[in-house]
Short mmCIF file of C-alpha atoms in Angstrom, two decimals:
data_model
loop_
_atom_site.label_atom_id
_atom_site.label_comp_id
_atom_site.label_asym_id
_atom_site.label_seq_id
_atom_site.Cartn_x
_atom_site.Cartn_y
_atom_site.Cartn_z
CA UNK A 2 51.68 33.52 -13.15
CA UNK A 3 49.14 36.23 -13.90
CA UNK A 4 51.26 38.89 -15.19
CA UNK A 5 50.22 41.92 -16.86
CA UNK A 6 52.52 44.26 -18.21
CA UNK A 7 52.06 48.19 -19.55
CA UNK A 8 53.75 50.04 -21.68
CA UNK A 9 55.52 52.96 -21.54
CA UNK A 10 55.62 53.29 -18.14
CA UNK A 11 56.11 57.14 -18.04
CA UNK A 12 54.95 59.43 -21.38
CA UNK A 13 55.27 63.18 -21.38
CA UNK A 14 53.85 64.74 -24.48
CA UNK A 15 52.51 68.16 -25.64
CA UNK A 16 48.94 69.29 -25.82
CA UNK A 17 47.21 68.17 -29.04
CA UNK A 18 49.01 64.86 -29.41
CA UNK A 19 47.70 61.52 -29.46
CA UNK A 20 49.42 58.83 -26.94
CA UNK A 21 49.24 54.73 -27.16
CA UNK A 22 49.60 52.77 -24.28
CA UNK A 23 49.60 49.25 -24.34
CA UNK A 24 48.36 46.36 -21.66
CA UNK A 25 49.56 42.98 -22.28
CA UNK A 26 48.90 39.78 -20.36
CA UNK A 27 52.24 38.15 -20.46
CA UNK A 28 51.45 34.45 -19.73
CA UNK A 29 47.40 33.98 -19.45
CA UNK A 30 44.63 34.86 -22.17
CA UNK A 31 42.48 37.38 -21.40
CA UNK A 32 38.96 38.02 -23.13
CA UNK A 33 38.21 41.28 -20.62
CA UNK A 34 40.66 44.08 -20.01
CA UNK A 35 39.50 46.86 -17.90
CA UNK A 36 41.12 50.58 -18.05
CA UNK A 37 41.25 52.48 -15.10
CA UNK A 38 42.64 55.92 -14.41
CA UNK A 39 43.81 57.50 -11.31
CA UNK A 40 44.71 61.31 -10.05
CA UNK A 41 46.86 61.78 -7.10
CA UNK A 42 45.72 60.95 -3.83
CA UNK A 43 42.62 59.49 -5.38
CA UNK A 44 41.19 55.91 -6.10
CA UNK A 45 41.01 53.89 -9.38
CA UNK A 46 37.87 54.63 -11.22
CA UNK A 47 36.77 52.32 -14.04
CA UNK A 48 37.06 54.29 -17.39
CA UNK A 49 36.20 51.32 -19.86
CA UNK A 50 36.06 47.47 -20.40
CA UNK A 51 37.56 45.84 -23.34
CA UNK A 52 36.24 42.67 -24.58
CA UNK A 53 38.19 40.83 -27.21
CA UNK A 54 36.84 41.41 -30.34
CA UNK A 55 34.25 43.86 -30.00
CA UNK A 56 33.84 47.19 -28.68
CA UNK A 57 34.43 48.43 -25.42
CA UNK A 58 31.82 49.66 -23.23
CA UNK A 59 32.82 53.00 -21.38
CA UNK A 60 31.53 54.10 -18.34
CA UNK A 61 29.25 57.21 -17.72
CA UNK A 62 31.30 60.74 -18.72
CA UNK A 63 34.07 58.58 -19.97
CA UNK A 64 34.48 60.18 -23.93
CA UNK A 65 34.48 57.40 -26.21
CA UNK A 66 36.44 59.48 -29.13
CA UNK A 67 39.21 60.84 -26.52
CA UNK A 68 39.56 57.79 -25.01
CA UNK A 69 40.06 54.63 -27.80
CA UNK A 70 40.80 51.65 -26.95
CA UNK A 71 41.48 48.10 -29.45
CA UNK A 72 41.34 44.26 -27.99
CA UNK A 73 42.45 42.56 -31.26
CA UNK A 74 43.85 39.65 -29.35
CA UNK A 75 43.58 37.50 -26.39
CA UNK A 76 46.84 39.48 -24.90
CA UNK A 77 47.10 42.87 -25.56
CA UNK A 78 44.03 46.07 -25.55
CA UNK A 79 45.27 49.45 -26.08
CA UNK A 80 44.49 52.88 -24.84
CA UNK A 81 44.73 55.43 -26.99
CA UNK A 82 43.97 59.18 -25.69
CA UNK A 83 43.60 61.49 -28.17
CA UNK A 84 44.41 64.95 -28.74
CA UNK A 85 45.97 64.80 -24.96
CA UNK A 86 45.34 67.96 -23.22
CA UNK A 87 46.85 69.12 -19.37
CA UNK A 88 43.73 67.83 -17.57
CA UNK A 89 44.16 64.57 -19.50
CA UNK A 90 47.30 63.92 -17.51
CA UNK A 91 46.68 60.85 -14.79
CA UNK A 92 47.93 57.59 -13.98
CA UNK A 93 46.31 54.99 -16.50
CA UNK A 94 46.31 51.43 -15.18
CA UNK A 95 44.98 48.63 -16.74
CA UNK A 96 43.77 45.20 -15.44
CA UNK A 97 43.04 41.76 -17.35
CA UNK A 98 41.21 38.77 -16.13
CA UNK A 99 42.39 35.40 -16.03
CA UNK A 100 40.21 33.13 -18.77
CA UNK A 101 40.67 30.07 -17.89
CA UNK A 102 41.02 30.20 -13.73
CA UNK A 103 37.48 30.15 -13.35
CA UNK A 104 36.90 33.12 -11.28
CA UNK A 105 37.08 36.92 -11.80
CA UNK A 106 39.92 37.82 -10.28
CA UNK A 107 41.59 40.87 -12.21
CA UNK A 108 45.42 40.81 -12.25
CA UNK A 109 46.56 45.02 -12.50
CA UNK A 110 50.03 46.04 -15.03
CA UNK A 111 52.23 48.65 -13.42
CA UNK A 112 50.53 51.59 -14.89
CA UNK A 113 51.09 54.41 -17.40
CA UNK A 114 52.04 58.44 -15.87
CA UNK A 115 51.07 60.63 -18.55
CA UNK A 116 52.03 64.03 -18.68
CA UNK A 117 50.54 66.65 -20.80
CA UNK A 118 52.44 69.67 -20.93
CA UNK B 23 26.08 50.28 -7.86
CA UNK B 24 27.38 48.97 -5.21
CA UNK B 25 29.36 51.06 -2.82
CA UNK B 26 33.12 50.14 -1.27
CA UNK B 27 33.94 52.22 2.40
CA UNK B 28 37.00 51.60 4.08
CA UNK B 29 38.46 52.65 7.18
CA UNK B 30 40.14 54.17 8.15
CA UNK B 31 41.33 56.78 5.76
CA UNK B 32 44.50 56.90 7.54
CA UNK B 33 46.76 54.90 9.89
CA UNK B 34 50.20 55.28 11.79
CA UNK B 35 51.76 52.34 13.69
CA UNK B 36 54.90 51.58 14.96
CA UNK B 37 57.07 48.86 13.39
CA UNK B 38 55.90 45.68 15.34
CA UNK B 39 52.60 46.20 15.63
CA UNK B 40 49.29 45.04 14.57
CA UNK B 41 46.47 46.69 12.68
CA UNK B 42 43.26 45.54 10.89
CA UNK B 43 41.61 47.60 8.02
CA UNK B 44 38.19 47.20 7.44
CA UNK B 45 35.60 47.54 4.28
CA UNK B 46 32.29 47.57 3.93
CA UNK B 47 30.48 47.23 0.79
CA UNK B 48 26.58 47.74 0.00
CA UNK B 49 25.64 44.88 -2.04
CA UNK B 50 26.36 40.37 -2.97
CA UNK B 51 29.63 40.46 -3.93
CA UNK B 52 31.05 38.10 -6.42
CA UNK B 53 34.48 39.78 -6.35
CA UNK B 54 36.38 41.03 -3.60
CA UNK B 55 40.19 41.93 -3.19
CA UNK B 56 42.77 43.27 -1.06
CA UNK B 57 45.40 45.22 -2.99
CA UNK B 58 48.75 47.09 -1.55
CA UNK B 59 49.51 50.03 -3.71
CA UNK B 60 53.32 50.92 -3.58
CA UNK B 61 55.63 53.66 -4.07
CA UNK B 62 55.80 53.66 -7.62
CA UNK B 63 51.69 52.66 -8.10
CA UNK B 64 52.10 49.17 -8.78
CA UNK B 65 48.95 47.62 -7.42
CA UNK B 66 49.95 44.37 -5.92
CA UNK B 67 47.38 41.77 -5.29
CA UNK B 68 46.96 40.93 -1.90
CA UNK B 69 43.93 38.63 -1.53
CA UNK B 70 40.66 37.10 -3.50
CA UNK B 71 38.03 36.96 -0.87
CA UNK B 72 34.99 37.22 -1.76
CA UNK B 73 33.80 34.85 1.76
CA UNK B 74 35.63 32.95 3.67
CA UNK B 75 39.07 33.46 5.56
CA UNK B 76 42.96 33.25 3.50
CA UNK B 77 46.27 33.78 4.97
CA UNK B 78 49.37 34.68 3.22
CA UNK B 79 52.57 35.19 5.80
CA UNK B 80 51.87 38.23 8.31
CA UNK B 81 48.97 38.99 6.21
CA UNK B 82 45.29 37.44 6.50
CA UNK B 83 42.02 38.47 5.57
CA UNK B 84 38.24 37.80 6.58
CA UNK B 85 35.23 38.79 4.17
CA UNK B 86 31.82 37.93 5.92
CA UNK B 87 29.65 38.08 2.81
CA UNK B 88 26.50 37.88 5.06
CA UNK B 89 27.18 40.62 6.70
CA UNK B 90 28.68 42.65 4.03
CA UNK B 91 32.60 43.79 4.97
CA UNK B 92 36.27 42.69 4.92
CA UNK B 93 38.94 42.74 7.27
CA UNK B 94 42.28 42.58 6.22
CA UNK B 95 44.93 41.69 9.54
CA UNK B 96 48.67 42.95 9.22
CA UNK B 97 50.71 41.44 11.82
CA UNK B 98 54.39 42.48 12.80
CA UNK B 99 54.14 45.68 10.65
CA UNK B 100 57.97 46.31 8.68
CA UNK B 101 58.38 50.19 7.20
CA UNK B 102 57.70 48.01 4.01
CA UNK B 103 54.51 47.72 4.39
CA UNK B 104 53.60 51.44 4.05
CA UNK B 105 51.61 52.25 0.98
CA UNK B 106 47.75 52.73 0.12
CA UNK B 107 45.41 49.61 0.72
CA UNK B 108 42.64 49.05 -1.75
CA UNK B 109 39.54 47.17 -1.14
CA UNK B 110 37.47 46.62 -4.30
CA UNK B 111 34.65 44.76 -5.14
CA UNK B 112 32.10 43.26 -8.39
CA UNK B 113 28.53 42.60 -7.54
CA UNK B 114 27.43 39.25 -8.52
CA UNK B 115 25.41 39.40 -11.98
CA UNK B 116 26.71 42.56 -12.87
CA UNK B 117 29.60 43.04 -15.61
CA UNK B 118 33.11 42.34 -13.43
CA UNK B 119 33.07 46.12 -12.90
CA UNK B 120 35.47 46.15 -9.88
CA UNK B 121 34.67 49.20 -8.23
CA UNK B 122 37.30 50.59 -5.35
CA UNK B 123 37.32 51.78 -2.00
CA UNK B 124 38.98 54.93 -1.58
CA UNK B 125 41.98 53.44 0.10
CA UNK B 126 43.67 53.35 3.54
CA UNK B 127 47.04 55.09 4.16
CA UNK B 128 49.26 53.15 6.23
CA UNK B 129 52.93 54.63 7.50
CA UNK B 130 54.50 52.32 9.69
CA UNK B 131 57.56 54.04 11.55
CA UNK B 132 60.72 52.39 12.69
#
């Protein structure tokens, strides 16, 4: 159980596009999605969470208009960068959070490499 | 916020041996876990810990919320477990935020 799934897994795009990626929670519901982003040879560092429903909250220096991201349901929360540019290009990884287990354990997808040429 | 170290940044072993990775955090924790990043950057959930002591196989792991760190054991290394380890942790009244360690790099020869 407790599978989360992203998708695509690999985008390559050109500078000035827009690029969707989407986190599902395959067999739990999930009222908070987090978005994390990662460069090589670094750590995950929070970007945003994403509460069903309502907007997200974005973490300090995070841009709220690059960086857009929907929870409409209970399984899915979308990241949508906008107007991609080269130093936009990271791994994006999201993680959801079990409702009903009773503890706030966060369960990670396999992660979005965008590439921004 | 609360602060994740780990240590150490690196680590080389040979197949068959043991090793224990260690992190420290500044702050109650209502969140701890033990990931194994691999190859392709799937982050692969290793352990929730916030206290107390789990074992899963070769692995185990300690978090002595008291005192403020985690230890997570790897017995009988294989080349398959090479990959980053992440330690990341939520403070307890605070919004879930998992906030990570910056990893340890583990290459275990054959």
């Amino acid at each position: 159980g407790a599978v989360v799934s992203q998708h695509p897994s690999r985008v390559i795009c050109k500078s000035g596009t827009s690029v969707k990626i989407e986190c599902r929670s395959l067999d739990f519901q999930a009222t908070t999605m987090f978005w994390y982003r990662q460069f090589p040879k670094q750590s995950l560092m929070l970007m945003a969470t994403s509460n069903e429903g309502s907007k997200a909250t974005y973490e300090q220096g995070v841009e709220k208009d690059k960086f857009l991201i929907n929870h409409a349901s209970l399984t899915l929360s979308t990241l949508t960068v906008t107007s991609a540019h080269p130093e936009d290009s990271s791994f994006y990884i999201c993680s959801a959070r079990d409702r009903d287990r009773g503890r706030v354990e966060q369960f990670f997808g396999p992660g979005t490499r965008l590439t921004v040429l | 916020g609360i602060q994740v170290e780990q240590s150490p940044p690196d680590l080389i072993l040979q197949e068959g041996a043991n090793s224990t990775l260690r992190c420290n955090f500044s702050d109650s924790v209502n969140n701890l876990q033990w990931f194994h990043q691999n190859p392709w950057g799937q982050l692969i959930n290793l352990f929730y810990i916030p206290s107390g002591t789990k074992q899963n196989g070769r692995l185990s792991a300690t978090t002595v919320a008291t005192e403020r760190y985690s230890l997570l054991y790897i017995s009988s290394s294989q080349t398959t477990d090479s990959g980053v380890y992440f330690c990341a942790a939520s403070t307890q009244g605070g919004s879930e935020k998992l906030v990570f360690g910056k990893g340890t790099k583990l290459t275990v020869n054959p």
